[in-house]
Amino acid sequence: MSEVSDQEFDQLLAELQQLEAAHPGLALPNSPTQRVGGTVTKQFATAAHRFPMLSLGNTYSEDDLREFDERVQKGLEGAVYAYVCELKIDGVAMSLRYEDGQLTQGVTRGDGTRGDVVTANVRTIKTLPLSLRPAADQPADFEVRGEVFLPLPVFDELNAEREQNGEALLANPRNAASGTLKLQSSAQVAARKLRFYAYSLLTPGRYFASHSAALEALTRYGLPVSDTWRRANSIAEVLDFVHYWAKKRFDLPVATDGIVIKVDDLRQQDQLGYTAKSPRWAIAYKYPAEAARTRLNEVQYNVGRTGAVTPVAVLTPVPLAGTVVKRATLHNANQIEALDLRLGDLVFVEKGGEIIPKITGVDLAARPPEAVPIRYPTECPACGTPLVRPEGEAHFRCPNERGCPPQLKARLEHYVSRKALNIDGLGAETVGRLFDLKMVATPADIYDLAIRRAELVTLERLGEKSIDNLLAGIEASKQVPFARVLFGLGIRYVGETVAQKLAAHYRSIDALLAASADEMAAVPEVGGVIAEAAAHWLQQPENRALLERLRRARVQLEATGEAPVPVSDRLAGLTFVISGVFEHHSRDQLQALITSNGGKITSSISKKLSYLVAGDNMGPAKREKALGFKVPIISETQLMALLPSSSGAGEDAFLPAPVEENQPVAPSRPAPGQQASLF
Ligand code: IVH
């Protein structure tokens, strides 16, 4: 647990920031102020693990645990031994390296031998020391293994926010933690409040005599170790631990899915050794997923911001794994069919690793004769429009984007939400009310409220002061940067990160309106599907009209600040596709190098392409396509040779010349700034 509250931490941090600003010479590279870098890297570099990251054998029964104990006993030939029992945290395995007491690297498990280097992201974990407390027995260079996780309250908050934004809910905190670790911007990672628990210390050779001594040392060094671990002198004591936490674990603010049992003595661990996949000296006991039986009373159909229809089961409330379950997700129509679910059925509800309860089966023996088969609606439950199911999608969708009330309302709620326009005084509830009263239907209508004060005054529960706040909030939202406006428009798949990338690349709505889907797809983080959706949205006349009204309301439709200035025009007229993983640069860095020297990036390989820059793990299809079009395939080093030497060019790299038909292509889009307004 942390020694200071979040608030105290933030205060101390602010103080440190001031001190460092006043005395820059004193700022240390591992100062906590350096945690939240704005570092944006496209793809993570990978690193080899010094010690492979193995997994544990799983058991699901106490008999299995007793058998494990017998194997250990046999392997140790009658010697006395003890175990350490720990909670199995349901998060993401992480390997950290500390050199001379400083955190120098964080690597994900990856395939067990190589993982992604996510150092900038793990540095944002507040409870993780960047510098260790000095200790005489601290190895100069060692590795800490542990679990990165998202505390349950943070996970719940995140999902509540996603629900409000009409985004798909995250299935469990593990997925959420893993997704967070892979975010490209460490500032965004910091906002997600990840935590870490250390569970082992590794050095070449044996350093401590026992695992328990290593856990104690980690604690002394200042690393967060969950204080729930215990030594057990027999399998009976192990089972006591297992029983104790079976229910108690639900009181913890972290998701756990079992117990890890490890032989304590490190010499005995070595003696027992490893199978191909896992150690023989440790095992994971997984608790059975908690299940309950209850009645299905109703199926409701929610229509989200994007028109996706999600069935939700309304149940007779039942206690399950520490909470009372009243509703369960049914995912989609397929699942209702697969379960042959009927209204009035007794159903089994489970909460396994998934925090959102789900229906896993029907008690057919107990099916009441009057149970009614569920008829999935063919029309939108809100607006009556026939539902469609696009090919390859699991969800039915209401295609009435412009007229379906819950979609319109959810889009307005999204527009005013904190991460979008953040309109103070106009929360989801108020905007919903104004929508129900037909005072607003689109984001642009919000800006007309200023001249409709007289109508606002007549509304119940909306005093003069609230109206002042509301109008001031609306006025202030006109200063919200373009990227957040773009996010607020609620274009399908255009989340915060994609909106930032598009805004940074195109810098104005006009440049974006002029871009093709293919061009957009080449922007980092923006794939083909997203680009298609964005281009489609931008082409709709209603959306163009909406943008025009927002422009007239003086909402920011252009990025402010300096545009990146090209370093040279050495690559002018050349187009590049970058594919794979590179040794010295992230893909983002390579893209930046190319564009800052006048080159263009695209996503698809055509005969017009000048070069394919190929890294490791590039798919064979890309290579073949490039060879087919006679597009030269170059390496990272060869790309460097194309750049002016100040950009880090390797002088002697051999560079194939682009073939004639791959020579300079005329820019298909005028530079932003030269672009005339489309309206
Ligand atoms: S020890 C040789 N201890 O569970 C494997 N693992 O397959 C050493 N985990 O993904 C792992 N809590 O990240 C160990 N207290 C704990 C753990 C733990 C969670 C995860 C681990 C790995 C999986 C084991």
mmCIF file of N, CA, C and O and ligand atoms in Angstrom, residues 53-58 86-94 109 145-147 198-200 257 260 262 274 277-279 281-282 284, ligand 1:
data_model
loop_
_atom_site.group_PDB
_atom_site.id
_atom_site.type_symbol
_atom_site.label_atom_id
_atom_site.label_comp_id
_atom_site.label_asym_id
_atom_site.label_seq_id
_atom_site.Cartn_x
_atom_site.Cartn_y
_atom_site.Cartn_z
ATOM 1 N N MET A 53 10.919 -15.896 -19.600
ATOM 2 C CA MET A 53 9.747 -15.685 -18.732
ATOM 3 C C MET A 53 8.808 -16.869 -18.919
ATOM 4 O O MET A 53 8.084 -16.941 -19.904
ATOM 5 N N LEU A 54 8.852 -17.772 -17.975
ATOM 6 C CA LEU A 54 8.061 -19.007 -18.087
ATOM 7 C C LEU A 54 6.669 -18.779 -17.522
ATOM 8 O O LEU A 54 6.390 -17.743 -16.931
ATOM 9 N N SER A 55 5.819 -19.771 -17.733
ATOM 10 C CA SER A 55 4.507 -19.677 -17.092
ATOM 11 C C SER A 55 4.397 -20.797 -16.070
ATOM 12 O O SER A 55 5.286 -21.637 -15.945
ATOM 13 N N LEU A 56 3.301 -20.796 -15.333
ATOM 14 C CA LEU A 56 3.121 -21.795 -14.286
ATOM 15 C C LEU A 56 2.143 -22.861 -14.724
ATOM 16 O O LEU A 56 1.212 -22.576 -15.474
ATOM 17 N N GLY A 57 2.353 -24.068 -14.244
ATOM 18 C CA GLY A 57 1.340 -25.104 -14.444
ATOM 19 C C GLY A 57 0.119 -24.719 -13.625
ATOM 20 O O GLY A 57 0.254 -24.149 -12.539
ATOM 21 N N ASN A 58 -1.067 -25.006 -14.155
ATOM 22 C CA ASN A 58 -2.302 -24.654 -13.440
ATOM 23 C C ASN A 58 -2.954 -25.878 -12.835
ATOM 24 O O ASN A 58 -2.947 -26.944 -13.445
ATOM 25 N N GLU A 86 1.388 -17.165 -2.467
ATOM 26 C CA GLU A 86 1.103 -15.770 -2.854
ATOM 27 C C GLU A 86 -0.213 -15.725 -3.598
ATOM 28 O O GLU A 86 -0.625 -16.720 -4.191
ATOM 29 N N LEU A 87 -0.826 -14.562 -3.597
ATOM 30 C CA LEU A 87 -2.031 -14.414 -4.423
ATOM 31 C C LEU A 87 -1.608 -14.308 -5.877
ATOM 32 O O LEU A 87 -0.561 -13.734 -6.187
ATOM 33 N N LYS A 88 -2.400 -14.871 -6.736
ATOM 34 C CA LYS A 88 -2.114 -14.766 -8.166
ATOM 35 C C LYS A 88 -2.895 -13.567 -8.687
ATOM 36 O O LYS A 88 -4.125 -13.596 -8.783
ATOM 37 N N ILE A 89 -2.167 -12.525 -8.969
ATOM 38 C CA ILE A 89 -2.782 -11.275 -9.427
ATOM 39 C C ILE A 89 -3.134 -11.429 -10.902
ATOM 40 O O ILE A 89 -2.317 -11.922 -11.681
ATOM 41 N N ASP A 90 -4.319 -10.985 -11.253
ATOM 42 C CA ASP A 90 -4.742 -11.136 -12.642
ATOM 43 C C ASP A 90 -4.395 -9.863 -13.413
ATOM 44 O O ASP A 90 -5.215 -8.977 -13.593
ATOM 45 N N GLY A 91 -3.160 -9.791 -13.824
ATOM 46 C CA GLY A 91 -2.700 -8.617 -14.556
ATOM 47 C C GLY A 91 -1.785 -9.041 -15.690
ATOM 48 O O GLY A 91 -2.013 -10.066 -16.321
ATOM 49 N N VAL A 92 -0.742 -8.255 -15.903
ATOM 50 C CA VAL A 92 0.170 -8.516 -17.015
ATOM 51 C C VAL A 92 1.580 -8.683 -16.452
ATOM 52 O O VAL A 92 2.041 -7.841 -15.677
ATOM 53 N N ALA A 93 2.243 -9.773 -16.829
ATOM 54 C CA ALA A 93 3.583 -10.021 -16.303
ATOM 55 C C ALA A 93 4.564 -8.971 -16.826
ATOM 56 O O ALA A 93 4.498 -8.568 -17.981
ATOM 57 N N MET A 94 5.448 -8.538 -15.944
ATOM 58 C CA MET A 94 6.398 -7.485 -16.335
ATOM 59 C C MET A 94 7.779 -7.802 -15.784
ATOM 60 O O MET A 94 7.907 -8.297 -14.669
ATOM 61 N N ARG A 109 6.188 -9.654 -21.202
ATOM 62 C CA ARG A 109 6.546 -11.057 -21.348
ATOM 63 C C ARG A 109 6.763 -11.457 -22.805
ATOM 64 O O ARG A 109 7.652 -12.214 -23.132
ATOM 65 N N ARG A 145 10.562 -9.332 -11.286
ATOM 66 C CA ARG A 145 9.392 -9.770 -12.038
ATOM 67 C C ARG A 145 8.166 -9.492 -11.199
ATOM 68 O O ARG A 145 8.203 -9.621 -9.967
ATOM 69 N N GLY A 146 7.101 -9.156 -11.858
ATOM 70 C CA GLY A 146 5.878 -8.890 -11.113
ATOM 71 C C GLY A 146 4.719 -8.686 -12.058
ATOM 72 O O GLY A 146 4.823 -8.964 -13.259
ATOM 73 N N GLU A 147 3.644 -8.219 -11.495
ATOM 74 C CA GLU A 147 2.407 -8.109 -12.248
ATOM 75 C C GLU A 147 1.978 -6.649 -12.297
ATOM 76 O O GLU A 147 1.896 -5.990 -11.254
ATOM 77 N N ALA A 198 5.475 -6.721 -7.096
ATOM 78 C CA ALA A 198 6.646 -7.541 -7.422
ATOM 79 C C ALA A 198 6.469 -8.917 -6.807
ATOM 80 O O ALA A 198 5.962 -9.040 -5.695
ATOM 81 N N TYR A 199 6.864 -9.981 -7.534
ATOM 82 C CA TYR A 199 6.804 -11.317 -6.940
ATOM 83 C C TYR A 199 8.076 -12.132 -7.124
ATOM 84 O O TYR A 199 8.133 -13.263 -6.669
ATOM 85 N N SER A 200 9.074 -11.594 -7.803
ATOM 86 C CA SER A 200 10.365 -12.290 -7.720
ATOM 87 C C SER A 200 11.530 -11.393 -8.090
ATOM 88 O O SER A 200 11.358 -10.348 -8.736
ATOM 89 N N ASP A 257 -6.971 -14.389 -9.422
ATOM 90 C CA ASP A 257 -7.673 -15.561 -9.933
ATOM 91 C C ASP A 257 -7.144 -16.853 -9.348
ATOM 92 O O ASP A 257 -7.460 -17.927 -9.820
ATOM 93 N N VAL A 260 -0.479 -18.728 -5.995
ATOM 94 C CA VAL A 260 0.753 -19.305 -6.537
ATOM 95 C C VAL A 260 1.520 -19.923 -5.376
ATOM 96 O O VAL A 260 1.684 -19.280 -4.326
ATOM 97 N N LYS A 262 5.070 -21.689 -4.213
ATOM 98 C CA LYS A 262 6.461 -21.838 -4.650
ATOM 99 C C LYS A 262 7.280 -22.497 -3.547
ATOM 100 O O LYS A 262 7.116 -22.139 -2.378
ATOM 101 N N TYR A 274 13.046 -27.605 -14.080
ATOM 102 C CA TYR A 274 11.989 -27.106 -14.951
ATOM 103 C C TYR A 274 11.516 -28.162 -15.937
ATOM 104 O O TYR A 274 12.299 -29.011 -16.343
ATOM 105 N N LYS A 277 8.136 -25.922 -20.167
ATOM 106 C CA LYS A 277 7.358 -24.683 -20.106
ATOM 107 C C LYS A 277 7.344 -24.009 -18.745
ATOM 108 O O LYS A 277 7.166 -22.799 -18.652
ATOM 109 N N SER A 278 7.478 -24.817 -17.700
ATOM 110 C CA SER A 278 7.273 -24.209 -16.385
ATOM 111 C C SER A 278 8.135 -24.865 -15.316
ATOM 112 O O SER A 278 8.633 -25.979 -15.499
ATOM 113 N N PRO A 279 8.302 -24.144 -14.202
ATOM 114 C CA PRO A 279 9.135 -24.715 -13.137
ATOM 115 C C PRO A 279 8.430 -25.885 -12.453
ATOM 116 O O PRO A 279 7.205 -25.893 -12.358
ATOM 117 N N TRP A 281 9.053 -26.381 -9.380
ATOM 118 C CA TRP A 281 9.014 -25.988 -7.963
ATOM 119 C C TRP A 281 7.861 -25.028 -7.650
ATOM 120 O O TRP A 281 7.772 -24.494 -6.556
ATOM 121 N N ALA A 282 7.018 -24.772 -8.649
ATOM 122 C CA ALA A 282 5.905 -23.852 -8.384
ATOM 123 C C ALA A 282 4.672 -24.305 -9.147
ATOM 124 O O ALA A 282 4.775 -25.016 -10.154
ATOM 125 N N ALA A 284 0.272 -22.990 -9.937
ATOM 126 C CA ALA A 284 -0.807 -22.027 -9.684
ATOM 127 C C ALA A 284 -2.088 -22.795 -9.405
ATOM 128 O O ALA A 284 -2.430 -23.717 -10.145
HETATM 129 S S1 IVH B 1 5.491 -16.582 -10.327
HETATM 130 C C1 IVH B 1 7.935 -19.236 -13.517
HETATM 131 N N1 IVH B 1 3.844 -15.280 -8.785
HETATM 132 O O1 IVH B 1 0.746 -15.717 -13.373
HETATM 133 C C2 IVH B 1 6.727 -18.371 -13.422
HETATM 134 N N2 IVH B 1 3.337 -15.403 -11.086
HETATM 135 O O2 IVH B 1 1.820 -18.374 -15.419
HETATM 136 C C3 IVH B 1 6.884 -17.407 -12.314
HETATM 137 N N3 IVH B 1 1.312 -14.190 -11.705
HETATM 138 O O3 IVH B 1 1.708 -14.551 -16.155
HETATM 139 C C4 IVH B 1 5.637 -16.705 -12.054
HETATM 140 N N4 IVH B 1 0.787 -13.461 -9.707
HETATM 141 O O4 IVH B 1 2.718 -13.052 -14.372
HETATM 142 C C5 IVH B 1 4.111 -15.688 -10.044
HETATM 143 N N5 IVH B 1 2.502 -14.140 -7.271
HETATM 144 C C6 IVH B 1 2.769 -14.542 -8.516
HETATM 145 C C7 IVH B 1 1.920 -14.203 -9.595
HETATM 146 C C8 IVH B 1 2.252 -14.661 -10.863
HETATM 147 C C9 IVH B 1 0.431 -13.470 -10.981
HETATM 148 C C10 IVH B 1 1.195 -14.422 -13.168
HETATM 149 C C11 IVH B 1 2.480 -14.342 -13.925
HETATM 150 C C12 IVH B 1 2.261 -15.260 -15.104
HETATM 151 C C13 IVH B 1 1.229 -16.211 -14.592
HETATM 152 C C14 IVH B 1 1.848 -17.559 -14.303
#
